[in-house]
Coordinates of C-alpha atoms in Angstrom, one line a residue:
M19 CA -50.7 109.6 286.3
S20 CA -47.8 110.7 288.7
G21 CA -46.6 108.3 291.5
A22 CA -49.4 105.6 290.3
P23 CA -49.2 105.1 286.4
S24 CA -51.5 101.9 286.7
L25 CA -54.3 103.5 288.7
L26 CA -55.6 105.4 285.9
D27 CA -55.7 102.2 283.7
R28 CA -57.3 100.1 286.5
V29 CA -60.0 102.8 286.6
R30 CA -60.3 103.0 283.0
T31 CA -60.7 99.0 283.0
R32 CA -63.6 99.2 285.7
L33 CA -65.4 102.1 283.5
A34 CA -65.4 100.0 280.6
V35 CA -67.7 97.4 282.1
Q36 CA -70.2 100.0 283.5
P37 CA -73.3 101.0 281.8
G38 CA -73.7 104.6 280.5
P39 CA -70.9 107.4 280.1
P40 CA -68.7 107.9 283.1
T41 CA -69.7 110.7 285.6
R42 CA -67.5 112.8 287.7
A43 CA -68.8 111.3 291.1
G44 CA -68.4 107.7 289.6
V45 CA -64.7 108.2 288.6
A46 CA -64.0 109.7 291.8
A47 CA -65.5 106.9 293.9
L48 CA -63.4 104.3 291.7
V49 CA -60.2 106.1 292.1
R50 CA -60.6 106.3 296.1
D51 CA -61.5 102.6 295.8
E52 CA -58.6 101.6 293.8
A53 CA -56.1 103.7 295.5
G54 CA -57.1 102.1 299.0
G55 CA -54.6 102.9 301.7
L56 CA -51.7 103.2 299.2
L57 CA -51.8 107.1 298.9
D58 CA -52.1 109.8 301.4
D59 CA -55.1 112.3 301.5
D60 CA -53.2 114.8 299.2
A61 CA -52.0 112.1 296.6
V62 CA -55.7 110.7 296.5
L63 CA -57.1 114.2 295.8
A64 CA -54.8 114.8 293.1
A65 CA -55.4 111.4 291.6
V66 CA -59.1 111.9 291.7
R67 CA -58.6 115.6 290.1
E68 CA -56.6 114.2 287.3
A69 CA -58.7 110.9 286.6
V70 CA -61.8 112.9 286.6
D71 CA -60.4 115.5 284.0
E72 CA -59.2 112.6 282.0
L73 CA -62.1 110.1 282.1
A74 CA -65.3 112.4 282.7
G75 CA -64.0 115.8 282.0
A76 CA -62.6 117.5 278.9
G77 CA -59.3 115.9 279.5
P78 CA -56.3 118.3 278.6
L79 CA -58.7 121.1 278.0
E80 CA -60.3 121.0 281.4
P81 CA -57.8 123.6 283.1
L82 CA -58.6 125.9 280.3
L83 CA -62.4 125.8 280.9
R84 CA -61.9 126.1 284.6
A85 CA -59.9 129.1 284.5
A86 CA -61.6 132.5 285.4
G87 CA -62.5 134.4 282.4
T88 CA -62.5 131.6 279.8
T89 CA -65.5 132.0 277.2
D90 CA -64.4 129.7 274.5
V91 CA -62.0 127.0 274.0
L92 CA -61.5 126.0 270.2
V93 CA -59.6 122.9 268.9
N94 CA -58.7 122.9 265.3
G95 CA -56.4 120.0 265.3
P96 CA -54.1 118.1 268.0
D97 CA -51.8 121.0 268.0
Q98 CA -53.9 123.8 267.4
V99 CA -55.8 124.9 270.6
W100 CA -57.3 128.3 271.1
V101 CA -58.6 130.1 274.1
D102 CA -60.5 133.1 274.6
R103 CA -60.3 134.7 278.0
G104 CA -62.3 137.8 277.0
A105 CA -59.8 139.7 275.3
G106 CA -59.8 137.7 271.9
L107 CA -58.3 134.4 270.8
E108 CA -54.8 133.3 271.8
R109 CA -53.0 130.2 271.3
A110 CA -52.8 127.8 274.1
A111 CA -49.9 125.5 275.1
V112 CA -52.1 122.4 275.3
R113 CA -51.3 119.6 272.7
F114 CA -52.9 116.3 272.0
P115 CA -51.0 113.3 271.0
D116 CA -52.9 112.8 267.5
D117 CA -56.1 113.5 265.8
A118 CA -57.5 110.2 267.3
A119 CA -57.2 111.6 270.8
V120 CA -59.2 114.7 270.0
R121 CA -61.8 112.4 268.4
R122 CA -61.9 110.3 271.5
L123 CA -62.6 113.3 273.6
A124 CA -65.3 114.8 271.4
V125 CA -67.0 111.3 271.2
R126 CA -66.9 111.0 275.0
L127 CA -68.1 114.5 275.6
A128 CA -71.2 114.1 273.2
A129 CA -71.9 110.8 274.9
A130 CA -72.2 112.4 278.4
A131 CA -74.8 114.6 276.9
G132 CA -76.6 111.6 275.4
R133 CA -75.7 112.3 271.7
R134 CA -74.2 110.2 269.1
L135 CA -71.0 111.2 267.2
D136 CA -69.6 109.1 264.7
D137 CA -69.0 108.6 261.0
A138 CA -72.8 108.4 260.4
C139 CA -73.4 111.3 262.4
P140 CA -70.1 113.6 262.0
W141 CA -71.3 116.6 263.9
V142 CA -73.1 117.5 267.2
D143 CA -74.1 120.6 268.8
V144 CA -75.3 120.1 272.4
G145 CA -75.2 121.4 276.0
L146 CA -73.0 119.4 278.6
P147 CA -74.3 118.6 281.9
D148 CA -72.1 121.3 283.5
G149 CA -73.7 123.8 280.9
T150 CA -70.8 124.2 278.5
R151 CA -71.9 124.2 275.0
L152 CA -70.2 121.7 272.8
H153 CA -70.0 121.8 268.8
A154 CA -67.8 119.1 267.2
V155 CA -67.3 118.2 263.6
L156 CA -65.4 114.9 262.6
P157 CA -63.5 114.3 259.4
P158 CA -63.8 114.2 256.5
V159 CA -66.3 117.1 257.1
S160 CA -63.6 118.8 258.7
G161 CA -60.0 118.6 257.8
A162 CA -59.3 117.4 261.4
T163 CA -61.5 116.8 264.5
S164 CA -62.8 120.1 265.5
L165 CA -64.0 121.1 268.9
S166 CA -65.7 124.5 269.8
L167 CA -66.5 124.7 273.5
R168 CA -68.3 127.8 274.9
V169 CA -68.4 128.3 278.8
L170 CA -71.7 129.7 280.1
R171 CA -71.2 131.7 282.9
R172 CA -74.0 132.2 285.3
C173 CA -75.2 136.1 285.6
E174 CA -74.3 136.8 289.2
L175 CA -74.2 140.5 288.8
D176 CA -77.2 142.6 290.3
F177 CA -78.5 145.8 289.0
A178 CA -76.1 147.9 291.5
D179 CA -73.1 146.0 290.2
L180 CA -73.9 146.8 286.6
A181 CA -74.5 150.4 287.7
A182 CA -71.1 150.5 289.3
A183 CA -69.5 149.1 286.2
G184 CA -71.0 151.8 284.0
M185 CA -73.6 149.8 282.2
F186 CA -76.2 152.6 282.4
P187 CA -74.6 155.9 281.1
E188 CA -76.5 159.3 281.3
G189 CA -79.5 158.4 283.3
A190 CA -80.1 155.0 281.4
G191 CA -80.6 153.3 284.9
A192 CA -83.6 155.3 286.1
L193 CA -85.0 154.4 282.6
M194 CA -84.4 150.8 283.2
R195 CA -86.2 150.9 286.7
A196 CA -89.2 152.6 284.9
L197 CA -89.3 150.1 282.3
V198 CA -89.4 147.2 284.7
A199 CA -92.0 148.9 287.0
R200 CA -94.3 149.8 284.1
R201 CA -94.6 146.1 283.0
L202 CA -93.9 146.8 279.6
A203 CA -92.9 144.0 277.3
F204 CA -89.4 144.6 276.0
L205 CA -86.4 142.8 274.2
V206 CA -82.6 142.9 275.3
T207 CA -80.5 142.9 272.0
G208 CA -76.9 143.0 271.1
G209 CA -74.2 141.0 269.5
T210 CA -72.5 137.8 271.1
G211 CA -70.9 138.4 274.3
S212 CA -72.4 142.1 274.8
G213 CA -74.0 141.3 278.1
K214 CA -77.6 141.0 277.1
T215 CA -78.2 137.9 279.5
T216 CA -76.4 139.6 282.4
L217 CA -78.4 142.7 281.9
L218 CA -81.7 140.8 281.7
S219 CA -80.8 138.8 284.7
A220 CA -80.2 142.1 286.8
L221 CA -83.4 143.6 285.3
L222 CA -85.4 140.7 286.6
G223 CA -84.0 141.1 290.0
L224 CA -86.0 144.7 290.0
V225 CA -89.3 142.8 289.5
G226 CA -91.6 143.1 292.6
H227 CA -91.3 140.0 295.0
G228 CA -94.9 139.4 294.7
E229 CA -94.7 138.5 291.0
R230 CA -93.8 134.9 289.7
L231 CA -91.1 134.8 287.1
V232 CA -91.0 131.7 284.7
L233 CA -87.8 131.5 283.0
C234 CA -87.5 129.3 279.6
E235 CA -83.8 128.8 278.7
D236 CA -81.4 126.5 276.9
A237 CA -79.0 126.5 279.8
A238 CA -79.5 127.9 283.4
E239 CA -77.6 131.4 282.7
L240 CA -80.2 133.8 284.3
T241 CA -80.0 134.0 288.3
P242 CA -82.2 137.0 289.2
E243 CA -82.2 138.0 292.8
H244 CA -85.9 137.2 293.2
P245 CA -87.8 135.2 295.7
H246 CA -90.1 133.5 293.1
V247 CA -88.3 131.9 290.1
V248 CA -89.4 128.9 288.2
R249 CA -87.0 127.7 285.7
L250 CA -87.5 125.5 282.6
L251 CA -84.8 124.0 280.7
T252 CA -84.7 122.5 277.1
R253 CA -83.3 118.9 276.6
P254 CA -81.8 117.4 273.4
P255 CA -83.0 114.2 271.8
N256 CA -81.3 111.0 273.0
V257 CA -79.1 108.8 270.9
E258 CA -82.4 107.2 269.5
G259 CA -83.4 110.7 268.5
A260 CA -86.4 110.9 271.1
G261 CA -87.2 112.9 274.1
E262 CA -86.1 116.3 272.8
V263 CA -87.6 119.3 274.8
T264 CA -87.4 122.5 272.6
L265 CA -87.7 126.1 273.8
R266 CA -91.1 126.3 272.0
D267 CA -92.3 123.6 274.2
L268 CA -91.2 125.3 277.4
V269 CA -93.1 128.7 276.3
R270 CA -96.2 126.6 275.9
Q271 CA -95.9 124.9 279.4
A272 CA -95.1 128.3 281.0
L273 CA -98.1 129.9 279.8
R274 CA -100.1 127.2 281.8
M275 CA -98.0 128.0 284.9
R276 CA -99.4 131.5 286.0
P277 CA -96.3 133.5 285.0
D278 CA -96.5 137.2 286.1
R279 CA -93.3 137.6 283.8
L280 CA -92.6 135.3 281.0
V281 CA -89.0 135.3 280.4
V282 CA -87.4 133.6 277.2
G283 CA -83.5 133.5 277.7
E284 CA -82.9 133.8 274.0
V285 CA -85.3 134.1 271.2
R286 CA -83.8 132.3 268.2
G287 CA -86.5 130.2 266.8
A288 CA -90.0 129.0 266.5
E289 CA -90.6 130.0 270.1
V290 CA -91.1 133.5 268.8
V291 CA -94.5 132.6 267.5
D292 CA -95.7 131.6 271.0
L293 CA -94.1 134.4 272.9
L294 CA -95.7 137.1 270.6
A295 CA -99.0 135.5 270.9
A296 CA -98.5 135.3 274.8
L297 CA -97.6 139.0 274.8
N298 CA -100.8 139.7 272.9
T299 CA -103.1 137.8 275.3
G300 CA -102.6 139.3 278.8
H301 CA -99.2 138.3 279.5
D302 CA -97.7 141.9 279.9
G303 CA -94.4 142.2 281.1
G304 CA -92.6 139.4 279.1
V305 CA -89.2 139.8 278.3
G306 CA -86.3 138.0 276.2
T307 CA -83.1 138.4 274.5
L308 CA -82.4 138.6 270.8
H309 CA -79.4 138.8 268.7
A310 CA -79.2 142.0 266.6
N311 CA -76.5 144.4 265.6
R312 CA -78.8 147.5 265.9
P313 CA -82.4 148.2 267.4
A314 CA -83.6 149.3 263.9
E315 CA -82.7 145.5 262.8
V316 CA -85.0 144.0 265.2
P317 CA -88.0 143.7 263.0
A318 CA -86.3 142.0 260.4
R319 CA -84.9 139.5 262.9
L320 CA -88.5 138.8 264.2
E321 CA -89.8 138.5 260.7
A322 CA -87.2 135.9 259.6
L323 CA -87.8 133.9 262.7
G324 CA -91.6 134.2 262.3
V325 CA -91.7 133.4 258.7
A326 CA -89.5 130.4 259.2
A327 CA -92.0 129.0 262.0
G328 CA -94.7 129.4 259.5
L329 CA -96.4 132.8 260.1
D330 CA -97.2 135.4 257.2
R331 CA -94.9 138.4 257.1
A332 CA -97.9 140.8 257.9
V333 CA -98.7 138.5 260.8
V334 CA -95.5 138.8 262.4
H335 CA -95.4 142.6 262.0
S336 CA -98.8 142.8 263.5
Q337 CA -98.0 140.5 266.4
A338 CA -94.9 142.4 267.1
A339 CA -96.4 145.9 267.0
A340 CA -99.2 144.8 269.6
A341 CA -96.8 142.8 271.8
L342 CA -93.6 144.7 272.2
A343 CA -93.1 148.1 273.6
V344 CA -89.3 148.6 273.9
V345 CA -85.8 147.4 272.7
V346 CA -82.9 147.8 274.9
H347 CA -79.7 147.5 273.0
V348 CA -76.3 146.8 274.6
R349 CA -73.0 146.8 273.2
R350 CA -69.4 145.7 274.3
G351 CA -66.5 148.3 273.6
P352 CA -63.4 149.3 274.8
A353 CA -64.7 150.7 277.9
G354 CA -66.7 147.7 278.6
R355 CA -70.5 146.6 278.0
R356 CA -73.1 149.3 278.3
V357 CA -76.7 150.1 277.4
E358 CA -76.2 152.1 274.0
E359 CA -79.9 152.6 273.0
I360 CA -83.5 152.2 274.1
G361 CA -85.6 152.0 271.0
V362 CA -89.5 152.4 271.0
V363 CA -91.6 150.0 268.9
R364 CA -94.0 151.5 266.6
R365 CA -96.5 150.5 263.7
V366 CA -95.5 152.1 260.5
G367 CA -98.5 151.2 258.1
D368 CA -98.5 147.2 257.9
L369 CA -95.1 147.0 259.3
V370 CA -93.5 147.6 262.7
A371 CA -90.3 149.7 263.0
V372 CA -88.0 150.6 266.3
Y373 CA -87.3 154.3 266.7
P374 CA -84.4 155.5 268.9
G375 CA -86.0 157.0 272.1
W376 CA -82.6 157.4 274.0
R377 CA -79.2 156.9 272.9
A378 CA -76.1 156.8 275.1
D379 CA -74.2 159.3 272.7
G380 CA -76.6 161.9 273.1
G381 CA -77.8 161.9 269.6
P382 CA -81.1 163.0 268.2
C383 CA -84.3 160.8 268.6
P384 CA -87.4 161.3 266.4
A385 CA -90.7 162.3 267.6
D386 CA -92.0 158.7 267.2
G387 CA -89.4 157.6 269.8
R388 CA -91.5 158.8 272.7
L389 CA -89.8 157.0 275.4
A390 CA -90.7 159.4 278.2
G391 CA -94.2 159.2 277.7
L392 CA -94.2 155.3 277.7
L393 CA -92.0 155.1 281.0
F394 CA -93.4 158.3 282.9
P395 CA -96.8 158.7 281.8
D396 CA -97.5 161.2 284.7
G397 CA -94.5 163.3 283.4
A398 CA -92.5 162.8 286.5
E399 CA -89.2 161.4 285.6
R400 CA -87.4 159.8 288.6

């Protein structure tokens, strides 16, 4: 640490005898205590920042994670650090002394989230206290200690912001407003980074203020501009493997909390069973996001999740046909993120299919994609 090389060592020594992983507040308090009156205010602030990054943050990766626009920081080895600032991966100038330094950082970050990372448990996938998603793998499973850090940005854009940014081409904005007002159950689909969560958060801001939103998420990403929001978050197991709270647990609890709108931030596991069941038993207007490359692939994705959770294939399709009305698909392209297609969920024999009801490219939609009749039953498109 510049100007006071022993300050960091003294703080590290004191942290070593304290129980539990270091916290940012705890490190800052120790730095101020150790600095005493030897440093001026600016030097103390600089010392606090450096110590917090080194002892409670992500060390040399912290500036990359804090930088505006950063979505991912990847470490393939001590001299291979990559960063994605929204335009693809690029090599960063950050270097670690050796692989042992990368391993120490990985172990400390995992411990901060209450997880174990060592030779007996050589990988971890967990959310850090600040919302960053950590995945780490130790040798010999990987050639070198590997870190993947995904920065989860809170959705702070409202519907008007997205409209100004071109998210709703060719009248899609009016269709989105009608979809929310009609209390139809729908899924927002798309690939990674396509803007699913951002769009869902903005659409929830259109819900009437007399309705109660109950959000079930892995991390607090949804931030709808709404006066009545209840947020439930998952929790990983502790180092003893106990205390886990899954998304399926949250959906079950949410149903007992009188939700006017049940919201699942991302449907990616067994929670699909409880969500579909809820949407079939009077909880209309429920919404969530789902990874899918095209709306037509949604039935297969739901089937895969439902069958893995123990449902019969026919039951999954029957539940989905009765529960869901619409699929809103977003895509990230050279011109930015935008709604590409709105699909209508229809039963086809014993299965379910998604037919195009509206397409941004103006392409044809089959008769089964009767979107206007769903959204504007009185025939007055507004």
